PDB file of C-alpha atoms in Angstrom:
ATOM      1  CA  UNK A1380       0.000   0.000   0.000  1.00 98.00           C
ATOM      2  CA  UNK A1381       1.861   3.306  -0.943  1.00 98.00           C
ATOM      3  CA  UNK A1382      -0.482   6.648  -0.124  1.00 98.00           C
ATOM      4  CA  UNK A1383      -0.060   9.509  -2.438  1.00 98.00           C
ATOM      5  CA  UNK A1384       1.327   7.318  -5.670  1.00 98.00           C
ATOM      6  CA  UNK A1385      -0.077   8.548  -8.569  1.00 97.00           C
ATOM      7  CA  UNK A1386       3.176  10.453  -9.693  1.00 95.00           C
ATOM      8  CA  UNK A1387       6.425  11.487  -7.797  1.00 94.00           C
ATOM      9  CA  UNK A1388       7.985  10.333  -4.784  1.00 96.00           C
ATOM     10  CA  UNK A1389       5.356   7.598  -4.480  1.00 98.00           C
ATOM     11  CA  UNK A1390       4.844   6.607  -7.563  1.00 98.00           C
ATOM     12  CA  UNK A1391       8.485   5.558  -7.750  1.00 98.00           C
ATOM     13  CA  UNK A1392       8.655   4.027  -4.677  1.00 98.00           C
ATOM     14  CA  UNK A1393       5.647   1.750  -6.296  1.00 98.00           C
ATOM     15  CA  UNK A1394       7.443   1.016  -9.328  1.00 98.00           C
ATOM     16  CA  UNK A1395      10.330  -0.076  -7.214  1.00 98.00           C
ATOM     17  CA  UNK A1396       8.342  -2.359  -5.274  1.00 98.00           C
ATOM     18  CA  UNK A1397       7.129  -3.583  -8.364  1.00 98.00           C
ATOM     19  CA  UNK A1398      10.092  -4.892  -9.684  1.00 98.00           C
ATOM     20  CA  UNK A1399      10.796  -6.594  -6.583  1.00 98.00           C
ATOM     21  CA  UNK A1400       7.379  -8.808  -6.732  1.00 97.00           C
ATOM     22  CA  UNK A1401       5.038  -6.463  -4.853  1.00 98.00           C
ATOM     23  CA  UNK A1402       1.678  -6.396  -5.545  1.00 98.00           C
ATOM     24  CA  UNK A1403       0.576  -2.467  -5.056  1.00 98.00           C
ATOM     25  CA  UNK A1404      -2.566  -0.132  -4.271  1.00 98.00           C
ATOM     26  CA  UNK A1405      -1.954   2.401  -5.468  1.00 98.00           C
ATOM     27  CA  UNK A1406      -3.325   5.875  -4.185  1.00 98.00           C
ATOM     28  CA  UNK A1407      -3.744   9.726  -4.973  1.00 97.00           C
ATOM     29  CA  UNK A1408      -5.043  12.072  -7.736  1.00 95.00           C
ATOM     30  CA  UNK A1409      -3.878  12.918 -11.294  1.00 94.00           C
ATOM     31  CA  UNK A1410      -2.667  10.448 -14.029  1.00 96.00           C
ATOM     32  CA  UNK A1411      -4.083   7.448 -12.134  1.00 98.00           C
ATOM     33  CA  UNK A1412      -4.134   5.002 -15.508  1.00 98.00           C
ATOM     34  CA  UNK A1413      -0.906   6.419 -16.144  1.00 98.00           C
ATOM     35  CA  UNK A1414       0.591   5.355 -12.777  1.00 98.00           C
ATOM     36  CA  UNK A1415      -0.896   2.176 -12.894  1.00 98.00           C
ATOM     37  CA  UNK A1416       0.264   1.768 -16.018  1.00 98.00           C
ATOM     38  CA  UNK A1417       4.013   2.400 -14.682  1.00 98.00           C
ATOM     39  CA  UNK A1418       3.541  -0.114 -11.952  1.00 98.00           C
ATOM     40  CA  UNK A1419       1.929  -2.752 -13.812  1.00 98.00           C
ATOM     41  CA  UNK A1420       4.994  -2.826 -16.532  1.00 98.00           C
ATOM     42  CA  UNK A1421       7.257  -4.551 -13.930  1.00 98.00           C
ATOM     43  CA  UNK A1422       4.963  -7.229 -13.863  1.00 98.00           C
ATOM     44  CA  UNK A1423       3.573  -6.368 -10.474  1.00 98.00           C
ATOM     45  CA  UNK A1424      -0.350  -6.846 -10.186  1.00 98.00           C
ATOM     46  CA  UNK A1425      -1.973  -3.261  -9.502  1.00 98.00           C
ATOM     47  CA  UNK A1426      -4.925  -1.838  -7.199  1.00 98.00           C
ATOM     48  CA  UNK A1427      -6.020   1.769  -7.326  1.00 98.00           C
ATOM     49  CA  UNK A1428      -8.376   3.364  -4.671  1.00 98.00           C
ATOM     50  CA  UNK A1429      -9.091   6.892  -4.442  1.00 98.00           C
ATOM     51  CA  UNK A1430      -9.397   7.222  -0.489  1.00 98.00           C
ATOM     52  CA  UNK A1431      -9.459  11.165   0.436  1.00 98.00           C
ATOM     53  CA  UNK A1432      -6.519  11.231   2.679  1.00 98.00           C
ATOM     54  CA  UNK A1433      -8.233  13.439   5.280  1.00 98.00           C
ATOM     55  CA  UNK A1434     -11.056  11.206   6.111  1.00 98.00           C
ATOM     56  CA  UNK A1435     -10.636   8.450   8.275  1.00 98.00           C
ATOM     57  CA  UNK A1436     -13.728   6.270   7.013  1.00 98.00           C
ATOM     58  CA  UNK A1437     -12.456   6.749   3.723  1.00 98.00           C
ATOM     59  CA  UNK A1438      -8.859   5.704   4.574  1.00 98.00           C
ATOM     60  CA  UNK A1439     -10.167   2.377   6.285  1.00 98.00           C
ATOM     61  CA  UNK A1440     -12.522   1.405   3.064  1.00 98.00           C
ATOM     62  CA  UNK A1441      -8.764   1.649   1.138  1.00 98.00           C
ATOM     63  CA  UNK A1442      -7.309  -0.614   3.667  1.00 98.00           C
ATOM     64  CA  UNK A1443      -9.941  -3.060   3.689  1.00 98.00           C
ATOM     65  CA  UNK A1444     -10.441  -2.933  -0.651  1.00 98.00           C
ATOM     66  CA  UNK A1445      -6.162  -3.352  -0.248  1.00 98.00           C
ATOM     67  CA  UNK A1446      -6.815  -6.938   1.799  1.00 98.00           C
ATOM     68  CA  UNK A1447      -9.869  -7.441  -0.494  1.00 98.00           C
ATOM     69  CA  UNK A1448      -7.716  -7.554  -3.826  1.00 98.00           C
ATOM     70  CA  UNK A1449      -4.393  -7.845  -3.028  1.00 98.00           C
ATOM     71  CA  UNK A1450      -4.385  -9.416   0.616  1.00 97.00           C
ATOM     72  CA  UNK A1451      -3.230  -7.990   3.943  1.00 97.00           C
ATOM     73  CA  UNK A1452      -1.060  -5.072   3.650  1.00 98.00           C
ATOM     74  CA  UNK A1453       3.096  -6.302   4.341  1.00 98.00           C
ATOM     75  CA  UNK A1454       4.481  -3.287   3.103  1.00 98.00           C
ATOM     76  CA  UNK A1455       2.798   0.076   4.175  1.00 99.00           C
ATOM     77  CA  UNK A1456       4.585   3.438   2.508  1.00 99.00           C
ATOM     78  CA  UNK A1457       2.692   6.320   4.081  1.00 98.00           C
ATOM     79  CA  UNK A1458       3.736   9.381   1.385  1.00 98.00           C
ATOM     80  CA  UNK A1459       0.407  11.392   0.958  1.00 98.00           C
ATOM     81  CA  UNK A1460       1.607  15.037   1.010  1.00 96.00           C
ATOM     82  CA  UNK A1461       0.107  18.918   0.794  1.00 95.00           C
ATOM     83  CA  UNK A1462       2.065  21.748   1.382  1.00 93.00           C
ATOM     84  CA  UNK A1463       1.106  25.094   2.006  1.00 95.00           C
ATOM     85  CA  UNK A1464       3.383  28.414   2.615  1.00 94.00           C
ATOM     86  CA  UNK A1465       2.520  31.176   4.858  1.00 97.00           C
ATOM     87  CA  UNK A1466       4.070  33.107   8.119  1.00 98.00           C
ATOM     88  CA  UNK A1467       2.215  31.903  11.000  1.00 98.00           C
ATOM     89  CA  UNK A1468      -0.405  34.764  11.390  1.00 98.00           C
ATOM     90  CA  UNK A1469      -1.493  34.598   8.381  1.00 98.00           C
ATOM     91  CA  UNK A1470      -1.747  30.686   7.930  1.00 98.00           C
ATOM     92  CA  UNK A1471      -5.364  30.178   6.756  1.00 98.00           C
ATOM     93  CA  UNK A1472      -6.834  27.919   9.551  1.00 98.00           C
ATOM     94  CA  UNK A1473      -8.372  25.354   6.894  1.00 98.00           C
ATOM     95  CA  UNK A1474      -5.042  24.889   4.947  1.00 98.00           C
ATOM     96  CA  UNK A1475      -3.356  23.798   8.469  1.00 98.00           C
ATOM     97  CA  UNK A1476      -6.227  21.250   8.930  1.00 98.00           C
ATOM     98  CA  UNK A1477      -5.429  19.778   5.519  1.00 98.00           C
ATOM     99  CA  UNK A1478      -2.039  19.887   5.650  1.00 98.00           C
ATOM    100  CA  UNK A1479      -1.881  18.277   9.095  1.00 98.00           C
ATOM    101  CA  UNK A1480      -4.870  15.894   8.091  1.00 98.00           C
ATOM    102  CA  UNK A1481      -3.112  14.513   4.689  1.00 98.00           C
ATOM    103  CA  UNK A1482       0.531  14.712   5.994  1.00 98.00           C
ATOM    104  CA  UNK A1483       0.494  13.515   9.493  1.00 98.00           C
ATOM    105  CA  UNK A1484      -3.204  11.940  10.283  1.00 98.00           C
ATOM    106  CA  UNK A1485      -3.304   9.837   7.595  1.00 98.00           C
ATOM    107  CA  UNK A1486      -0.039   8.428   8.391  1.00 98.00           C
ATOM    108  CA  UNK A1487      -1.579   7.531  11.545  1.00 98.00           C
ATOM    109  CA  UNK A1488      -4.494   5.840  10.412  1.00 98.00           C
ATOM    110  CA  UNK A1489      -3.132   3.366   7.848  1.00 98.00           C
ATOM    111  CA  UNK A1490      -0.524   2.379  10.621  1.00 99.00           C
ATOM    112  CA  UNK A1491      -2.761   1.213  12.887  1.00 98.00           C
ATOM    113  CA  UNK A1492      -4.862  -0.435  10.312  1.00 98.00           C
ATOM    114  CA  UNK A1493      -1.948  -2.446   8.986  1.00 98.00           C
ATOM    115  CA  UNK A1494      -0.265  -3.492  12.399  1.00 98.00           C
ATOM    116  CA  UNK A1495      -2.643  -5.780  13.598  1.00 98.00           C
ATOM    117  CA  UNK A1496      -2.109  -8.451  10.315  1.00 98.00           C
ATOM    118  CA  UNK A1497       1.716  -7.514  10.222  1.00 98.00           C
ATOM    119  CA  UNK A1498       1.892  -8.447  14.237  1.00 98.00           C
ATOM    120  CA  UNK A1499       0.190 -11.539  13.307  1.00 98.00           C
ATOM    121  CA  UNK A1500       2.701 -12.818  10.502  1.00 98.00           C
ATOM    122  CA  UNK A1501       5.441 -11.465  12.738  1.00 98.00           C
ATOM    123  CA  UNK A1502       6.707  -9.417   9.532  1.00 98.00           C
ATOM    124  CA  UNK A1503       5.587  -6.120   8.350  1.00 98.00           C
ATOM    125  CA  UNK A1504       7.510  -3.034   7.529  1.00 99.00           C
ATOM    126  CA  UNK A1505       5.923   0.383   7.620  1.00 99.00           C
ATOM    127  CA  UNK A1506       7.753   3.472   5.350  1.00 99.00           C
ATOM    128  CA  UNK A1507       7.042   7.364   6.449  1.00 99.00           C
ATOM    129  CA  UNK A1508       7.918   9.307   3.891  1.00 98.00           C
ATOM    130  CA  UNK A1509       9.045  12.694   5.701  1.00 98.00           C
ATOM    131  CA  UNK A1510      11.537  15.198   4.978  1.00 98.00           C
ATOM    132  CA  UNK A1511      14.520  16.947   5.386  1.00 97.00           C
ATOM    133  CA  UNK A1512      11.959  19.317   7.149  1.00 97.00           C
ATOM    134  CA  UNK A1513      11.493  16.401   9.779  1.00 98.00           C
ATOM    135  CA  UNK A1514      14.405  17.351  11.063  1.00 97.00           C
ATOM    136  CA  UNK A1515      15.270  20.819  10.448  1.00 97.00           C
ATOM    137  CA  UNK A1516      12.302  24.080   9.950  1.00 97.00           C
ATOM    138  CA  UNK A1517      12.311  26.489   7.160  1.00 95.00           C
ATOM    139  CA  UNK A1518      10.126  29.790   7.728  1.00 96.00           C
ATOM    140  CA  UNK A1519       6.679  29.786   6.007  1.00 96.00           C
ATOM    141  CA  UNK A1520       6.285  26.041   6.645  1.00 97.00           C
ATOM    142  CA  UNK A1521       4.949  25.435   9.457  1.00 98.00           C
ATOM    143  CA  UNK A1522       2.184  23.282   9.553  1.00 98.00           C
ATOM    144  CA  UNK A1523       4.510  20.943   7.098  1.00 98.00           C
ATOM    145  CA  UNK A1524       7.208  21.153   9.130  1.00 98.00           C
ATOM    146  CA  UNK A1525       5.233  20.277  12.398  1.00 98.00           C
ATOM    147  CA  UNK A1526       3.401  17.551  10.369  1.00 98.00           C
ATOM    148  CA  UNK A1527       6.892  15.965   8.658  1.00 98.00           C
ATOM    149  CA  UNK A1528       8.438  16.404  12.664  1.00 98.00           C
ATOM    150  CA  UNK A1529       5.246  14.734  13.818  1.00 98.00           C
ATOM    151  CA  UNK A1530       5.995  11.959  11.393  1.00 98.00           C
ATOM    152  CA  UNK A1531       9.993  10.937  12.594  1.00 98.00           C
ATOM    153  CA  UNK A1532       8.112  10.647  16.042  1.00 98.00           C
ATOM    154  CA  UNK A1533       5.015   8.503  14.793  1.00 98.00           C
ATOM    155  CA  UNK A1534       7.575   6.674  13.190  1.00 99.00           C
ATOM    156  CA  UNK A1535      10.316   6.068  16.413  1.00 98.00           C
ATOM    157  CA  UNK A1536       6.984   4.930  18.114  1.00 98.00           C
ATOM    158  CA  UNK A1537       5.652   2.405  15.765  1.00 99.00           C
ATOM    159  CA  UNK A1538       9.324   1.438  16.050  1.00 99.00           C
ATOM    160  CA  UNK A1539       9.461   1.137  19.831  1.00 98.00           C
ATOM    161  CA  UNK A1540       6.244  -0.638  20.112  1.00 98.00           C
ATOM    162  CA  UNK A1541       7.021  -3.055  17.465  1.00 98.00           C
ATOM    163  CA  UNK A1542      10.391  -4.055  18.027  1.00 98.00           C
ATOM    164  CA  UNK A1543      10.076  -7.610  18.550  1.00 98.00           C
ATOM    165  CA  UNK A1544       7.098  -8.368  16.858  1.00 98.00           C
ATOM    166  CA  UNK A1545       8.496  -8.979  13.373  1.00 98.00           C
ATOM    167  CA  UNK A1546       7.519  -5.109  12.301  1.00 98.00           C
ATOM    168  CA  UNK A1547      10.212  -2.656  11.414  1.00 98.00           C
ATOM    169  CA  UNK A1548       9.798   1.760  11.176  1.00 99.00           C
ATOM    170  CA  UNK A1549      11.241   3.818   9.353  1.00 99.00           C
ATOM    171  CA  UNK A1550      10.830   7.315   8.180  1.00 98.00           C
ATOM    172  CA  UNK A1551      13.068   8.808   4.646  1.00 98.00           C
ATOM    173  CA  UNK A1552      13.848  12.546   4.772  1.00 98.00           C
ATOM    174  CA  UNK A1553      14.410  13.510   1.574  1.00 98.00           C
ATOM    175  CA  UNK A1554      16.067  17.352   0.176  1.00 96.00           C
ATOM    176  CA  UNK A1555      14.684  18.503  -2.693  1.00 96.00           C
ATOM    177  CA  UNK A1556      12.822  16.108  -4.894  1.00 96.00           C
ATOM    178  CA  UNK A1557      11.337  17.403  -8.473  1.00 93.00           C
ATOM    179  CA  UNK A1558       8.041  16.758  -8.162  1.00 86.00           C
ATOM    180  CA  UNK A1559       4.839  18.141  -8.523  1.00 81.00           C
ATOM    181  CA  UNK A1560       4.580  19.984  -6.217  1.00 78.00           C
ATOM    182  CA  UNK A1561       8.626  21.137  -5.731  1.00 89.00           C
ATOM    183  CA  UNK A1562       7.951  22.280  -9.466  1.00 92.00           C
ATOM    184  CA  UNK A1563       5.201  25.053  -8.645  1.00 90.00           C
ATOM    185  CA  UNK A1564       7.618  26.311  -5.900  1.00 88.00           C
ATOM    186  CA  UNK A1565       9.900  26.367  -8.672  1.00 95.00           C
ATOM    187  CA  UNK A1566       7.425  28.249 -11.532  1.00 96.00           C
ATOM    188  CA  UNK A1567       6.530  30.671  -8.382  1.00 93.00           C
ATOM    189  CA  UNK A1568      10.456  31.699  -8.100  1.00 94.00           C
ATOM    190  CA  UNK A1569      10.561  31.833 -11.815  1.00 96.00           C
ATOM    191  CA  UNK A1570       7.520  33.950 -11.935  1.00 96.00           C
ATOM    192  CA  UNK A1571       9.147  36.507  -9.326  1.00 95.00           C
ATOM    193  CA  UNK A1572      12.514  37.074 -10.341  1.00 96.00           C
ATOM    194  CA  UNK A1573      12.397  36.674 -13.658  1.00 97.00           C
ATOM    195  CA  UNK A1574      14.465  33.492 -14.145  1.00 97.00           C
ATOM    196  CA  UNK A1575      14.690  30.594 -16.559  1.00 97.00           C
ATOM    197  CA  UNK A1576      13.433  27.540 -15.363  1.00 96.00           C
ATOM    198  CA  UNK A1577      16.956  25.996 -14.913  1.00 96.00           C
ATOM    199  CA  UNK A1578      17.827  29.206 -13.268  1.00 97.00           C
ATOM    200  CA  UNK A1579      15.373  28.897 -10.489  1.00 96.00           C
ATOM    201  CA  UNK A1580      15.741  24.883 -10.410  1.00 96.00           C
ATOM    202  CA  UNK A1581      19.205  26.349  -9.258  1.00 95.00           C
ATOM    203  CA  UNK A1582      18.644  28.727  -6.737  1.00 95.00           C
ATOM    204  CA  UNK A1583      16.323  26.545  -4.754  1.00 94.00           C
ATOM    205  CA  UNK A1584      18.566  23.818  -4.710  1.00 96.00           C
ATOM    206  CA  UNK A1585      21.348  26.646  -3.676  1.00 94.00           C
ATOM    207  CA  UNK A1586      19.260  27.672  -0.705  1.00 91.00           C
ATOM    208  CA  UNK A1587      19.640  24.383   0.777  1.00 94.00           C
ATOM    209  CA  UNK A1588      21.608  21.384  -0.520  1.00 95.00           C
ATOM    210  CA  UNK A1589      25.206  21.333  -1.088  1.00 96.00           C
ATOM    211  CA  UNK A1590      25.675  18.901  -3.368  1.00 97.00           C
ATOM    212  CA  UNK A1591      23.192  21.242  -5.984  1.00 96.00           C
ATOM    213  CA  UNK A1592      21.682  17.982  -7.221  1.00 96.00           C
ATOM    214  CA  UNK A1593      17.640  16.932  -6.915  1.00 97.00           C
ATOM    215  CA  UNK A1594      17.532  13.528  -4.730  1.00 96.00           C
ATOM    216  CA  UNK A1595      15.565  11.569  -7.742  1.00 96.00           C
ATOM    217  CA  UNK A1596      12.191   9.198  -6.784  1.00 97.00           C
ATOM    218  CA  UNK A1597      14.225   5.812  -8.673  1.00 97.00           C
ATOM    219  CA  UNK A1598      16.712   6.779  -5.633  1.00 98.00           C
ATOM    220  CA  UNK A1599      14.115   6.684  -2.738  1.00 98.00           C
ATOM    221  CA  UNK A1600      12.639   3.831  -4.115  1.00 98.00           C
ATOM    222  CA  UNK A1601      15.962   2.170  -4.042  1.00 98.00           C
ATOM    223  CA  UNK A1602      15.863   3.204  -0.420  1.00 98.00           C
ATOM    224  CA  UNK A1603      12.761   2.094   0.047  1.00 98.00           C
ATOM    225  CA  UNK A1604      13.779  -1.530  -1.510  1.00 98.00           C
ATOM    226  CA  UNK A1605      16.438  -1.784   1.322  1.00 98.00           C
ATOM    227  CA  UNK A1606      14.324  -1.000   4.242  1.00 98.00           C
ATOM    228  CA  UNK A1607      12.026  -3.795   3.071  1.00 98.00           C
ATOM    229  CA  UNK A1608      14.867  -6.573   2.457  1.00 98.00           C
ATOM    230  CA  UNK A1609      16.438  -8.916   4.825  1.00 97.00           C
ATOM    231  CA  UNK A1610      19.653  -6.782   5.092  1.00 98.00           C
ATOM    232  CA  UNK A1611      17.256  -4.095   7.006  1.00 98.00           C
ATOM    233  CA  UNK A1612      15.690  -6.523   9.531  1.00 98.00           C
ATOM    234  CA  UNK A1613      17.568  -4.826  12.597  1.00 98.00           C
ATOM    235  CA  UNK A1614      16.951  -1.481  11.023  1.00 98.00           C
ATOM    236  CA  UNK A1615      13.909   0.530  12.624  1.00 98.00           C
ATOM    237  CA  UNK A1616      13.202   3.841  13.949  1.00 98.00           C
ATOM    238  CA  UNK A1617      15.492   5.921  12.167  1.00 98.00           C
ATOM    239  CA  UNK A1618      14.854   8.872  10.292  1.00 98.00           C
ATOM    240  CA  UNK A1619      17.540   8.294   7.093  1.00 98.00           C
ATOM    241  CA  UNK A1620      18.244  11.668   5.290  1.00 98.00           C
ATOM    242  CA  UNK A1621      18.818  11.660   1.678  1.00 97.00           C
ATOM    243  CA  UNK A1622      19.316  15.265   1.027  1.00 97.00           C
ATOM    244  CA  UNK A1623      22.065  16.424  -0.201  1.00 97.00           C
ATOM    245  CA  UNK A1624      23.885  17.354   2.469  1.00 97.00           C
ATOM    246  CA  UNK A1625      21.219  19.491   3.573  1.00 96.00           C
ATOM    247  CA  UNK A1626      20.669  18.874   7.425  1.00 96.00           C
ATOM    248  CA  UNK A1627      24.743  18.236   7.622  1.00 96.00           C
ATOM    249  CA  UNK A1628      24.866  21.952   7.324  1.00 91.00           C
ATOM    250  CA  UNK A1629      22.956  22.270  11.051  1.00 59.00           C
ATOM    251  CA  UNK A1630      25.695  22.156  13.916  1.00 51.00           C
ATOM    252  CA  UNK A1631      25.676  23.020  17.871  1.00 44.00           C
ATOM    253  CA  UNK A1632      27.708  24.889  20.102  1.00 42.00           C
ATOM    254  CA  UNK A1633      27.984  26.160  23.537  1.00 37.00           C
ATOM    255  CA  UNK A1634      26.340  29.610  24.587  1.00 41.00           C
ATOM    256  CA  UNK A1635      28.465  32.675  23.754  1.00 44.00           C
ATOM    257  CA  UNK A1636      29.437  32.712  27.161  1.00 42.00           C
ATOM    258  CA  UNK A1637      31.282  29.526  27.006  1.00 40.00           C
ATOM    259  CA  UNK A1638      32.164  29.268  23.452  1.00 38.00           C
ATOM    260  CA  UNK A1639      36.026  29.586  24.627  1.00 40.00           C
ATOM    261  CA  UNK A1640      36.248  26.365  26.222  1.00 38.00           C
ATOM    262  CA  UNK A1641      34.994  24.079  23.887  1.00 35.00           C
ATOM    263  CA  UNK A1642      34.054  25.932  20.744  1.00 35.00           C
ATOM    264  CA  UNK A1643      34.937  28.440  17.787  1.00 34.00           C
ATOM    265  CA  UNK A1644      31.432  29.233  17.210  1.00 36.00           C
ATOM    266  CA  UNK A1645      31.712  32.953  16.674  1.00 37.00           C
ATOM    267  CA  UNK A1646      34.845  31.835  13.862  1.00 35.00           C
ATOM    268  CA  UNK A1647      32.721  29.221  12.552  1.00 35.00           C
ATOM    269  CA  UNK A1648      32.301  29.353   8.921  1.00 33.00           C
ATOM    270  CA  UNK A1649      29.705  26.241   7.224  1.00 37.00           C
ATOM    271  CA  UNK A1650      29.849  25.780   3.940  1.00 39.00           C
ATOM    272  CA  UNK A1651      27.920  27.678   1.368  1.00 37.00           C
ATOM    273  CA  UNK A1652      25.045  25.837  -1.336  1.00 35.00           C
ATOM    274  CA  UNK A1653      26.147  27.754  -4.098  1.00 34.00           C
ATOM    275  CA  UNK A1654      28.732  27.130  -6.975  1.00 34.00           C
ATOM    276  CA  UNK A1655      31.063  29.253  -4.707  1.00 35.00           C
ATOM    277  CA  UNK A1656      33.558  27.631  -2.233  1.00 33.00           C
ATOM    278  CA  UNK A1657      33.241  31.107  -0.230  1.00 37.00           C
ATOM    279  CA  UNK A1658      31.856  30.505   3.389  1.00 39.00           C
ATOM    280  CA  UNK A1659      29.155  32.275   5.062  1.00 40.00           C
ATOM    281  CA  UNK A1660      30.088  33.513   8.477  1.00 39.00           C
ATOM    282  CA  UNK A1661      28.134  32.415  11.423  1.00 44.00           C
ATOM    283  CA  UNK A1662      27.164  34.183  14.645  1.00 40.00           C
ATOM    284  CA  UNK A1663      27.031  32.825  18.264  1.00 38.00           C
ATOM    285  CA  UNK A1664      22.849  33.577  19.000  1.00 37.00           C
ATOM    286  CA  UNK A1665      21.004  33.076  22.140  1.00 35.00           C
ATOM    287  CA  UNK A1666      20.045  29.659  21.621  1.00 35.00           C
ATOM    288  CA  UNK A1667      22.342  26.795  21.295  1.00 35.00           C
ATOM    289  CA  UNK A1668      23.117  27.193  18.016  1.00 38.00           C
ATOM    290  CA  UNK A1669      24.805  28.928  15.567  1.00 39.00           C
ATOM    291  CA  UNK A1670      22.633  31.057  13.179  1.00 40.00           C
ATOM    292  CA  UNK A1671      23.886  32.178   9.623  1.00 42.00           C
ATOM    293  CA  UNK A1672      23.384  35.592   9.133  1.00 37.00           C
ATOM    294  CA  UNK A1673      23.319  35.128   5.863  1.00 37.00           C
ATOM    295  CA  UNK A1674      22.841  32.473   3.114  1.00 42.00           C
ATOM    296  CA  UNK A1675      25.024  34.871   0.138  1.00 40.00           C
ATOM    297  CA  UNK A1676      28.017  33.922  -0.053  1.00 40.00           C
ATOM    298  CA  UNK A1677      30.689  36.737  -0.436  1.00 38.00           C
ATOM    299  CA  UNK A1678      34.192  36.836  -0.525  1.00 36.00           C
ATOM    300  CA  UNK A1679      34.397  39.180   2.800  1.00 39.00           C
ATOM    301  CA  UNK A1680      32.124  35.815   4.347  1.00 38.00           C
TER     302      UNK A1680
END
């Protein structure tokens, strides 16, 4: 059962589990022949049900068509995603809902639909597909970012809980992927500074990930494959980054005040996203962490 497969992310974890001999249900909105299409090439037998992510009824009448057609759910990839981008004031109340519903909710409810059979066979391994911002916040984010945090913690749970019944957790963080819906953010930063598509595909990635390169859905589903095989059986509760480098850019320190024993944070320089191999020049903050105060990288730092 993969939510949210009808293109992207999902739909390439699907086609990798197709190759490997999984049947799939397949679920989400778009080009749903098309997907099913994709998934049935590798020879895998296909399901489609068109569950609305934020309704619980609806998400049990996809479990129960899923153990009707294909049998009881072994693999569960919970990918469903919405995003929406305002500062907190002016976050439209409905939007958080639906973000939280479809991102975080959802995630919930197929879980503890598919445990039960999985604790049964004593084998079962459930996939949360989070995000880099599951570990580290952007501004303008924040119901995803509470959702994709709220995820890495359903996801150490259904670890904990599980962990000698057979049933393995584990949540993927990925960077930038070029999907759907990454594409509108980049048309929107197109749009607004007057760039060529390539041009903004560049900039976001510049924001954030060192390595300048998209993660690709063939590579998640790759990653996906692993967490599934025998080689992964000891593997649960872990939130596995595949970003770029992106969250290896966050560090610690001590508090101003104490930086001299144990730390150069007020020296520190992290290494900047761009084509540049200038640094940007962090600042000792009131928290325990360094803050950049600023993500241009110039030769003065």
């Amino acid at each position: 059962m993969v939510t949210g497969s009808t293109s992207g992310i999902g739909l390439g974890i699907a086609i990798a589990l197709g190759e490997q001999g999984a049947n799939v249900m397949l679920n989400g909105f778009g080009d749903i022949e098309g997907a099913k299409a994709a998934v049935s090439a590798t020879g895998a037998r296909v399901d489609y049900h068109g569950a609305d992510m934020t309704k619980p009824d609806e998400i049990e009448a996809m479990m129960k068509a899923c153990a009707a057609s294909l049998g009881e759910v072994d693999i569960l990839v919970n990918n469903a995603g919405i995003q929406h981008v305002a500062s907190i004031e002016a976050f439209p109340i409905e939007r958080w809902d639906a973000v939280i519903a479809i991102n975080l909710s959802s995630a919930f409810h197929t879980t503890r639909l598919a445990l039960p059979s999985m604790q049964a066979k004593q084998w079962g391994r459930v996939i949360n597909v989070a995000s880099a911002h599951g570990l580290v916040a952007s501004a303008q984010k924040s119901a995803y970012v509470a959702a994709k945090h709220g995820i890495v913690g359903l996801t150490k749970v259904t670890a904990l809980e599980n962990a000698q019944k057979g049933v393995t957790c584990n949540a993927i963080c990925p960077g930038w992927v070029l999907t759907p819906l990454v594409q509108k953010q980049v048309d929107a930063k197109a749009a607004a500074l007057g760039l060529s598509d390539e041009e903004a595909k560049r900039q976001l990635l510049a924001e954030k990930e060192p390595t300048l390169q998209f993660t690709t859905p063939e590579e998640l589903g790759a990653l996906a494959v692993f967490f599934c095989s025998e080689a992964a059986k000891n593997t649960t509760g872990v939130a596995w980054a595949m970003d770029g480098g992106w969250t290896a850019q966050e560090t610690a320190c001590l508090r101003p005040e104490h930086a001299k024993a144990s730390s150069r944070c007020g020296d520190a320089f992290f290494p900047c996203a761009a084509q540049s191999r200038e640094g940007t020049r962090c600042q000792p903050t009131d928290s325990l962490s360094c803050t950049c105060a600023s993500k241009r990288c110039t030769s003065a730092g």
